[in-house]
Amino acid sequence: QKEVEQNSGPLSVPEGAIASLNCTYSDRGSQSFFWYRQYSGKSPELIMFIYSNGDKEDGRFTAQLNKASQYVSLLIRDSQPSDSATYLCAVMAGGYQKVTFGIGTKLQVIP
Amino acid sequence: DTAVSQTPKYLVTQMGNDKSIKCEQNLGHDTMYWYKQDSKKFLKIMFSYNNKELIINETVPNRFSPKSPDKAHLNLHINSLELGDSAVYFCASRGPGEKLFFGSGTQLSVL
């Protein structure tokens, strides 16, 4: 079983719609959860982080965490073509705080 | 001022050669990482150093040797390069809230 699982996509949504990206993780001791965005040919950049169960909102982005189900999600409201990128779910666990990434979901926002 | 800088950005070399990639961060962070992103875009952790001490060493061939002369620098030396080493190598440092700050990456092509 992969440590962090994501559907690689592509996920296509029309402009203005809500994009929903999902991630599951295997280590129940995981402490911190992140969403990174990576444009083609660029390095990953952090867009959201969440540590506690529930929702966390930042502008058009909402991260959701359910530790019982070992599930993290990212919602992007009012999707824009500039949101087209690969979204990487990352999980931190262990005494040395190892950060493990999922394979990423490619999002395409269609104008 | 670039927070995490890697050199070189591109590295093209023949099989069997030895090469190095350098990374420097000016953020004052204690922990730095090397990640490898393969052709399928999977970002896999290789090594992590905390204040010059190796704390994470994933299953990586011993042809790869990281070195951290001080906490602001983490270099990666690769001996006897193989075709399968072709990938993008990212350096990252870990800041407050366990967030990772990535360098721009080094595209390694082994011919």
PDB file of C-alpha atoms in Angstrom:
ATOM      1  CA  GLN A   1       0.000   0.000   0.000  1.00  0.00           C
ATOM      2  CA  LYS A   2       1.362   3.415  -0.961  1.00  0.00           C
ATOM      3  CA  GLU A   3       1.904   5.773   1.928  1.00  0.00           C
ATOM      4  CA  VAL A   4       0.016   8.640   0.280  1.00  0.00           C
ATOM      5  CA  GLU A   5      -2.482   7.906  -2.474  1.00  0.00           C
ATOM      6  CA  GLN A   6      -3.982  10.259  -4.994  1.00  0.00           C
ATOM      7  CA  ASN A   7      -5.771   9.823  -8.288  1.00  0.00           C
ATOM      8  CA  SER A   8      -3.341  11.068 -10.938  1.00  0.00           C
ATOM      9  CA  GLY A   9      -6.164  12.445 -13.094  1.00  0.00           C
ATOM     10  CA  PRO A  10      -6.409  14.481 -15.159  1.00  0.00           C
ATOM     11  CA  LEU A  11      -9.361  16.088 -13.442  1.00  0.00           C
ATOM     12  CA  SER A  12     -11.110  18.474 -15.810  1.00  0.00           C
ATOM     13  CA  VAL A  13     -13.490  21.140 -14.520  1.00  0.00           C
ATOM     14  CA  PRO A  14     -15.066  24.119 -16.270  1.00  0.00           C
ATOM     15  CA  GLU A  15     -14.017  27.614 -15.293  1.00  0.00           C
ATOM     16  CA  GLY A  16     -15.964  28.835 -12.279  1.00  0.00           C
ATOM     17  CA  ALA A  17     -16.732  25.334 -10.974  1.00  0.00           C
ATOM     18  CA  ILE A  18     -15.523  23.716  -7.756  1.00  0.00           C
ATOM     19  CA  ALA A  19     -12.555  21.359  -8.130  1.00  0.00           C
ATOM     20  CA  SER A  20     -12.362  18.592  -5.532  1.00  0.00           C
ATOM     21  CA  LEU A  21      -9.057  16.815  -4.986  1.00  0.00           C
ATOM     22  CA  ASN A  22      -8.692  13.842  -2.679  1.00  0.00           C
ATOM     23  CA  CYS A  23      -5.900  12.052  -0.862  1.00  0.00           C
ATOM     24  CA  THR A  24      -5.646   9.126   1.550  1.00  0.00           C
ATOM     25  CA  TYR A  25      -2.706   8.173   3.734  1.00  0.00           C
ATOM     26  CA  SER A  26      -1.664   4.986   5.465  1.00  0.00           C
ATOM     27  CA  ASP A  27       0.206   6.090   8.618  1.00  0.00           C
ATOM     28  CA  ARG A  28      -2.278   6.762  11.430  1.00  0.00           C
ATOM     29  CA  GLY A  29       0.450   8.602  13.320  1.00  0.00           C
ATOM     30  CA  SER A  30       0.674  11.292  10.649  1.00  0.00           C
ATOM     31  CA  GLN A  31       0.741  14.720  12.183  1.00  0.00           C
ATOM     32  CA  SER A  32       0.616  17.359   9.485  1.00  0.00           C
ATOM     33  CA  PHE A  33      -0.956  17.542   6.060  1.00  0.00           C
ATOM     34  CA  PHE A  34      -0.139  19.759   3.123  1.00  0.00           C
ATOM     35  CA  TRP A  35      -1.223  20.612  -0.386  1.00  0.00           C
ATOM     36  CA  TYR A  36       1.419  21.775  -2.820  1.00  0.00           C
ATOM     37  CA  ARG A  37       0.798  23.093  -6.310  1.00  0.00           C
ATOM     38  CA  GLN A  38       3.285  22.378  -9.079  1.00  0.00           C
ATOM     39  CA  TYR A  39       3.109  24.046 -12.459  1.00  0.00           C
ATOM     40  CA  SER A  40       4.759  22.219 -15.341  1.00  0.00           C
ATOM     41  CA  GLY A  41       8.524  22.678 -15.220  1.00  0.00           C
ATOM     42  CA  LYS A  42       8.414  24.462 -11.875  1.00  0.00           C
ATOM     43  CA  SER A  43       9.023  23.502  -8.267  1.00  0.00           C
ATOM     44  CA  PRO A  44       6.233  22.664  -5.813  1.00  0.00           C
ATOM     45  CA  GLU A  45       4.837  25.550  -3.774  1.00  0.00           C
ATOM     46  CA  LEU A  46       2.787  25.250  -0.614  1.00  0.00           C
ATOM     47  CA  ILE A  47      -0.820  26.414  -0.904  1.00  0.00           C
ATOM     48  CA  MET A  48      -2.523  24.907   2.153  1.00  0.00           C
ATOM     49  CA  PHE A  49      -1.676  23.099   5.361  1.00  0.00           C
ATOM     50  CA  ILE A  50      -3.908  21.543   8.012  1.00  0.00           C
ATOM     51  CA  TYR A  51      -3.147  19.874  11.320  1.00  0.00           C
ATOM     52  CA  SER A  52      -6.537  19.261  12.958  1.00  0.00           C
ATOM     53  CA  ASN A  53      -9.716  17.507  11.930  1.00  0.00           C
ATOM     54  CA  GLY A  54     -12.181  19.707  10.119  1.00  0.00           C
ATOM     55  CA  ASP A  55     -12.004  22.397   7.497  1.00  0.00           C
ATOM     56  CA  LYS A  56      -9.537  25.186   6.921  1.00  0.00           C
ATOM     57  CA  GLU A  57     -10.300  27.948   4.457  1.00  0.00           C
ATOM     58  CA  ASP A  58      -7.941  30.371   2.743  1.00  0.00           C
ATOM     59  CA  GLY A  59      -9.460  32.444  -0.028  1.00  0.00           C
ATOM     60  CA  ARG A  60     -10.776  30.119  -2.734  1.00  0.00           C
ATOM     61  CA  PHE A  61      -9.080  27.093  -1.146  1.00  0.00           C
ATOM     62  CA  THR A  62     -10.485  24.821   1.556  1.00  0.00           C
ATOM     63  CA  ALA A  63      -8.562  21.919   3.036  1.00  0.00           C
ATOM     64  CA  GLN A  64     -10.475  19.180   4.825  1.00  0.00           C
ATOM     65  CA  LEU A  65      -9.010  16.581   7.161  1.00  0.00           C
ATOM     66  CA  ASN A  66     -10.593  13.448   8.582  1.00  0.00           C
ATOM     67  CA  LYS A  67      -8.037  11.526  10.635  1.00  0.00           C
ATOM     68  CA  ALA A  68     -10.427   8.685  11.453  1.00  0.00           C
ATOM     69  CA  SER A  69     -10.844   7.989   7.737  1.00  0.00           C
ATOM     70  CA  GLN A  70      -7.218   8.967   6.978  1.00  0.00           C
ATOM     71  CA  TYR A  71      -8.481  11.306   4.315  1.00  0.00           C
ATOM     72  CA  VAL A  72      -7.453  14.781   3.198  1.00  0.00           C
ATOM     73  CA  SER A  73      -9.114  16.849   0.523  1.00  0.00           C
ATOM     74  CA  LEU A  74      -8.684  20.187  -1.207  1.00  0.00           C
ATOM     75  CA  LEU A  75     -11.550  22.182  -2.642  1.00  0.00           C
ATOM     76  CA  ILE A  76     -10.894  24.999  -5.088  1.00  0.00           C
ATOM     77  CA  ARG A  77     -13.885  27.278  -5.555  1.00  0.00           C
ATOM     78  CA  ASP A  78     -14.440  29.421  -8.647  1.00  0.00           C
ATOM     79  CA  SER A  79     -11.721  27.523 -10.505  1.00  0.00           C
ATOM     80  CA  GLN A  80      -9.636  29.591 -12.898  1.00  0.00           C
ATOM     81  CA  PRO A  81      -7.515  28.500 -15.874  1.00  0.00           C
ATOM     82  CA  SER A  82      -4.498  29.645 -13.847  1.00  0.00           C
ATOM     83  CA  ASP A  83      -5.324  26.896 -11.330  1.00  0.00           C
ATOM     84  CA  SER A  84      -4.398  24.295 -13.956  1.00  0.00           C
ATOM     85  CA  ALA A  85      -1.465  22.465 -12.394  1.00  0.00           C
ATOM     86  CA  THR A  86      -0.575  19.286 -10.541  1.00  0.00           C
ATOM     87  CA  TYR A  87      -1.666  19.238  -6.900  1.00  0.00           C
ATOM     88  CA  LEU A  88       0.505  17.203  -4.558  1.00  0.00           C
ATOM     89  CA  CYS A  89      -0.785  15.914  -1.254  1.00  0.00           C
ATOM     90  CA  ALA A  90       1.950  15.608   1.385  1.00  0.00           C
ATOM     91  CA  VAL A  91       1.923  14.049   4.822  1.00  0.00           C
ATOM     92  CA  MET A  92       4.374  14.425   7.680  1.00  0.00           C
ATOM     93  CA  ALA A  93       4.902  11.559  10.105  1.00  0.00           C
ATOM     94  CA  GLY A  94       7.511   9.995  12.320  1.00  0.00           C
ATOM     95  CA  GLY A  95      10.048  11.235  14.793  1.00  0.00           C
ATOM     96  CA  TYR A  96      12.207  12.725  12.069  1.00  0.00           C
ATOM     97  CA  GLN A  97       9.176  14.368  10.494  1.00  0.00           C
ATOM     98  CA  LYS A  98       9.522  12.720   7.131  1.00  0.00           C
ATOM     99  CA  VAL A  99       7.396  14.419   4.466  1.00  0.00           C
ATOM    100  CA  THR A 100       5.937  11.965   1.966  1.00  0.00           C
ATOM    101  CA  PHE A 101       4.201  13.043  -1.212  1.00  0.00           C
ATOM    102  CA  GLY A 102       1.453  11.480  -3.267  1.00  0.00           C
ATOM    103  CA  ILE A 103       1.813  11.156  -7.025  1.00  0.00           C
ATOM    104  CA  GLY A 104      -0.216  14.316  -7.546  1.00  0.00           C
ATOM    105  CA  THR A 105      -3.494  15.026  -9.321  1.00  0.00           C
ATOM    106  CA  LYS A 106      -3.328  16.958 -12.557  1.00  0.00           C
ATOM    107  CA  LEU A 107      -6.088  19.570 -12.672  1.00  0.00           C
ATOM    108  CA  GLN A 108      -7.254  21.131 -15.928  1.00  0.00           C
ATOM    109  CA  VAL A 109      -9.598  24.108 -15.745  1.00  0.00           C
ATOM    110  CA  ILE A 110     -11.367  24.558 -19.069  1.00  0.00           C
ATOM    111  CA  PRO A 111     -12.189  28.185 -20.045  1.00  0.00           C
TER     112      PRO A 111
ATOM    113  CA  ASP B   1      17.031  37.033  -3.157  1.00  0.00           C
ATOM    114  CA  THR B   2      16.336  33.366  -3.832  1.00  0.00           C
ATOM    115  CA  ALA B   3      15.435  31.514  -0.620  1.00  0.00           C
ATOM    116  CA  VAL B   4      16.576  28.040  -1.745  1.00  0.00           C
ATOM    117  CA  SER B   5      18.963  27.992  -4.672  1.00  0.00           C
ATOM    118  CA  GLN B   6      20.259  24.992  -6.559  1.00  0.00           C
ATOM    119  CA  THR B   7      23.000  24.732  -9.121  1.00  0.00           C
ATOM    120  CA  PRO B   8      23.197  23.737 -11.849  1.00  0.00           C
ATOM    121  CA  LYS B   9      19.672  24.014 -13.265  1.00  0.00           C
ATOM    122  CA  TYR B  10      20.486  21.568 -16.062  1.00  0.00           C
ATOM    123  CA  LEU B  11      23.045  18.774 -16.046  1.00  0.00           C
ATOM    124  CA  VAL B  12      23.678  16.600 -19.092  1.00  0.00           C
ATOM    125  CA  THR B  13      26.308  13.916 -18.739  1.00  0.00           C
ATOM    126  CA  GLN B  14      27.428  10.496 -19.908  1.00  0.00           C
ATOM    127  CA  MET B  15      26.842   7.222 -18.107  1.00  0.00           C
ATOM    128  CA  GLY B  16      29.596   6.393 -15.668  1.00  0.00           C
ATOM    129  CA  ASN B  17      30.490  10.001 -14.876  1.00  0.00           C
ATOM    130  CA  ASP B  18      30.452  11.546 -11.403  1.00  0.00           C
ATOM    131  CA  LYS B  19      28.524  14.786 -10.808  1.00  0.00           C
ATOM    132  CA  SER B  20      27.485  17.069  -7.972  1.00  0.00           C
ATOM    133  CA  ILE B  21      24.475  19.284  -7.332  1.00  0.00           C
ATOM    134  CA  LYS B  22      24.710  22.132  -4.846  1.00  0.00           C
ATOM    135  CA  CYS B  23      21.979  23.631  -2.692  1.00  0.00           C
ATOM    136  CA  GLU B  24      21.971  26.648  -0.419  1.00  0.00           C
ATOM    137  CA  GLN B  25      19.211  28.207   1.674  1.00  0.00           C
ATOM    138  CA  ASN B  26      19.245  31.664   3.240  1.00  0.00           C
ATOM    139  CA  LEU B  27      16.140  31.143   5.364  1.00  0.00           C
ATOM    140  CA  GLY B  28      17.937  30.086   8.527  1.00  0.00           C
ATOM    141  CA  HIS B  29      16.199  26.699   8.561  1.00  0.00           C
ATOM    142  CA  ASP B  30      17.772  23.740  10.346  1.00  0.00           C
ATOM    143  CA  THR B  31      16.443  20.919   8.151  1.00  0.00           C
ATOM    144  CA  MET B  32      17.083  20.323   4.468  1.00  0.00           C
ATOM    145  CA  TYR B  33      16.031  17.584   2.061  1.00  0.00           C
ATOM    146  CA  TRP B  34      16.810  16.045  -1.295  1.00  0.00           C
ATOM    147  CA  TYR B  35      13.878  14.781  -3.352  1.00  0.00           C
ATOM    148  CA  LYS B  36      13.905  13.008  -6.709  1.00  0.00           C
ATOM    149  CA  GLN B  37      11.046  13.544  -9.181  1.00  0.00           C
ATOM    150  CA  ASP B  38      10.947  10.903 -11.876  1.00  0.00           C
ATOM    151  CA  SER B  39       9.385  10.980 -15.322  1.00  0.00           C
ATOM    152  CA  LYS B  40       5.989  10.086 -13.825  1.00  0.00           C
ATOM    153  CA  LYS B  41       6.299  13.185 -11.639  1.00  0.00           C
ATOM    154  CA  PHE B  42       6.442  11.173  -8.409  1.00  0.00           C
ATOM    155  CA  LEU B  43       8.353  13.181  -5.783  1.00  0.00           C
ATOM    156  CA  LYS B  44      10.342  10.749  -3.639  1.00  0.00           C
ATOM    157  CA  ILE B  45      12.370  11.647  -0.573  1.00  0.00           C
ATOM    158  CA  MET B  46      16.037  10.657  -0.663  1.00  0.00           C
ATOM    159  CA  PHE B  47      17.789  12.277   2.287  1.00  0.00           C
ATOM    160  CA  SER B  48      17.237  14.750   5.091  1.00  0.00           C
ATOM    161  CA  TYR B  49      19.749  16.615   7.215  1.00  0.00           C
ATOM    162  CA  ASN B  50      19.099  18.470  10.434  1.00  0.00           C
ATOM    163  CA  ASN B  51      21.809  20.939  11.363  1.00  0.00           C
ATOM    164  CA  LYS B  52      24.475  18.997   9.430  1.00  0.00           C
ATOM    165  CA  GLU B  53      23.350  15.603  10.780  1.00  0.00           C
ATOM    166  CA  LEU B  54      21.852  12.947   8.486  1.00  0.00           C
ATOM    167  CA  ILE B  55      18.420  12.029   9.876  1.00  0.00           C
ATOM    168  CA  ILE B  56      16.628  10.405   6.960  1.00  0.00           C
ATOM    169  CA  ASN B  57      18.299   8.072   4.491  1.00  0.00           C
ATOM    170  CA  GLU B  58      15.798   6.327   2.271  1.00  0.00           C
ATOM    171  CA  THR B  59      16.598   3.278   0.174  1.00  0.00           C
ATOM    172  CA  VAL B  60      18.927   5.049  -2.190  1.00  0.00           C
ATOM    173  CA  PRO B  61      21.915   3.452  -3.985  1.00  0.00           C
ATOM    174  CA  ASN B  62      25.161   4.224  -2.187  1.00  0.00           C
ATOM    175  CA  ARG B  63      26.344   5.921  -5.380  1.00  0.00           C
ATOM    176  CA  PHE B  64      24.414   8.890  -3.986  1.00  0.00           C
ATOM    177  CA  SER B  65      26.207  10.695  -1.185  1.00  0.00           C
ATOM    178  CA  PRO B  66      24.842  13.820   0.449  1.00  0.00           C
ATOM    179  CA  LYS B  67      27.072  16.247   2.279  1.00  0.00           C
ATOM    180  CA  SER B  68      26.155  19.142   4.538  1.00  0.00           C
ATOM    181  CA  PRO B  69      29.121  21.370   5.391  1.00  0.00           C
ATOM    182  CA  ASP B  70      26.858  23.656   7.410  1.00  0.00           C
ATOM    183  CA  LYS B  71      23.123  23.949   7.997  1.00  0.00           C
ATOM    184  CA  ALA B  72      22.679  26.341   5.080  1.00  0.00           C
ATOM    185  CA  HIS B  73      24.161  23.976   2.503  1.00  0.00           C
ATOM    186  CA  LEU B  74      23.268  20.490   1.350  1.00  0.00           C
ATOM    187  CA  ASN B  75      25.060  19.032  -1.640  1.00  0.00           C
ATOM    188  CA  LEU B  76      24.440  15.802  -3.514  1.00  0.00           C
ATOM    189  CA  HIS B  77      27.242  13.851  -5.169  1.00  0.00           C
ATOM    190  CA  ILE B  78      26.433  11.020  -7.552  1.00  0.00           C
ATOM    191  CA  ASN B  79      29.033   8.482  -8.624  1.00  0.00           C
ATOM    192  CA  SER B  80      28.945   6.248 -11.691  1.00  0.00           C
ATOM    193  CA  LEU B  81      25.808   7.794 -13.147  1.00  0.00           C
ATOM    194  CA  GLU B  82      23.258   5.452 -14.717  1.00  0.00           C
ATOM    195  CA  LEU B  83      20.443   6.041 -17.208  1.00  0.00           C
ATOM    196  CA  GLY B  84      17.902   5.515 -14.430  1.00  0.00           C
ATOM    197  CA  ASP B  85      19.306   8.460 -12.509  1.00  0.00           C
ATOM    198  CA  SER B  86      17.797  10.833 -15.058  1.00  0.00           C
ATOM    199  CA  ALA B  87      15.224  12.896 -13.181  1.00  0.00           C
ATOM    200  CA  VAL B  88      14.644  16.283 -11.612  1.00  0.00           C
ATOM    201  CA  TYR B  89      16.319  16.633  -8.225  1.00  0.00           C
ATOM    202  CA  PHE B  90      14.819  19.113  -5.789  1.00  0.00           C
ATOM    203  CA  CYS B  91      16.416  20.506  -2.693  1.00  0.00           C
ATOM    204  CA  ALA B  92      14.104  21.797   0.024  1.00  0.00           C
ATOM    205  CA  SER B  93      14.363  23.325   3.474  1.00  0.00           C
ATOM    206  CA  ARG B  94      11.803  23.007   6.232  1.00  0.00           C
ATOM    207  CA  GLY B  95      10.494  26.080   7.929  1.00  0.00           C
ATOM    208  CA  PRO B  96       8.021  26.923  10.673  1.00  0.00           C
ATOM    209  CA  GLY B  97       4.861  24.850  10.613  1.00  0.00           C
ATOM    210  CA  GLU B  98       6.819  22.070   8.889  1.00  0.00           C
ATOM    211  CA  LYS B  99       6.372  23.782   5.539  1.00  0.00           C
ATOM    212  CA  LEU B 100       8.826  22.915   2.777  1.00  0.00           C
ATOM    213  CA  PHE B 101      10.468  25.526   0.598  1.00  0.00           C
ATOM    214  CA  PHE B 102      11.785  24.073  -2.637  1.00  0.00           C
ATOM    215  CA  GLY B 103      14.635  25.075  -4.877  1.00  0.00           C
ATOM    216  CA  SER B 104      14.003  25.413  -8.599  1.00  0.00           C
ATOM    217  CA  GLY B 105      15.255  21.903  -9.308  1.00  0.00           C
ATOM    218  CA  THR B 106      18.115  20.354 -11.266  1.00  0.00           C
ATOM    219  CA  GLN B 107      17.188  18.489 -14.435  1.00  0.00           C
ATOM    220  CA  LEU B 108      19.693  15.641 -14.723  1.00  0.00           C
ATOM    221  CA  SER B 109      19.934  13.831 -18.063  1.00  0.00           C
ATOM    222  CA  VAL B 110      22.214  10.813 -18.297  1.00  0.00           C
ATOM    223  CA  LEU B 111      23.043   9.790 -21.861  1.00  0.00           C
TER     224      LEU B 111
END
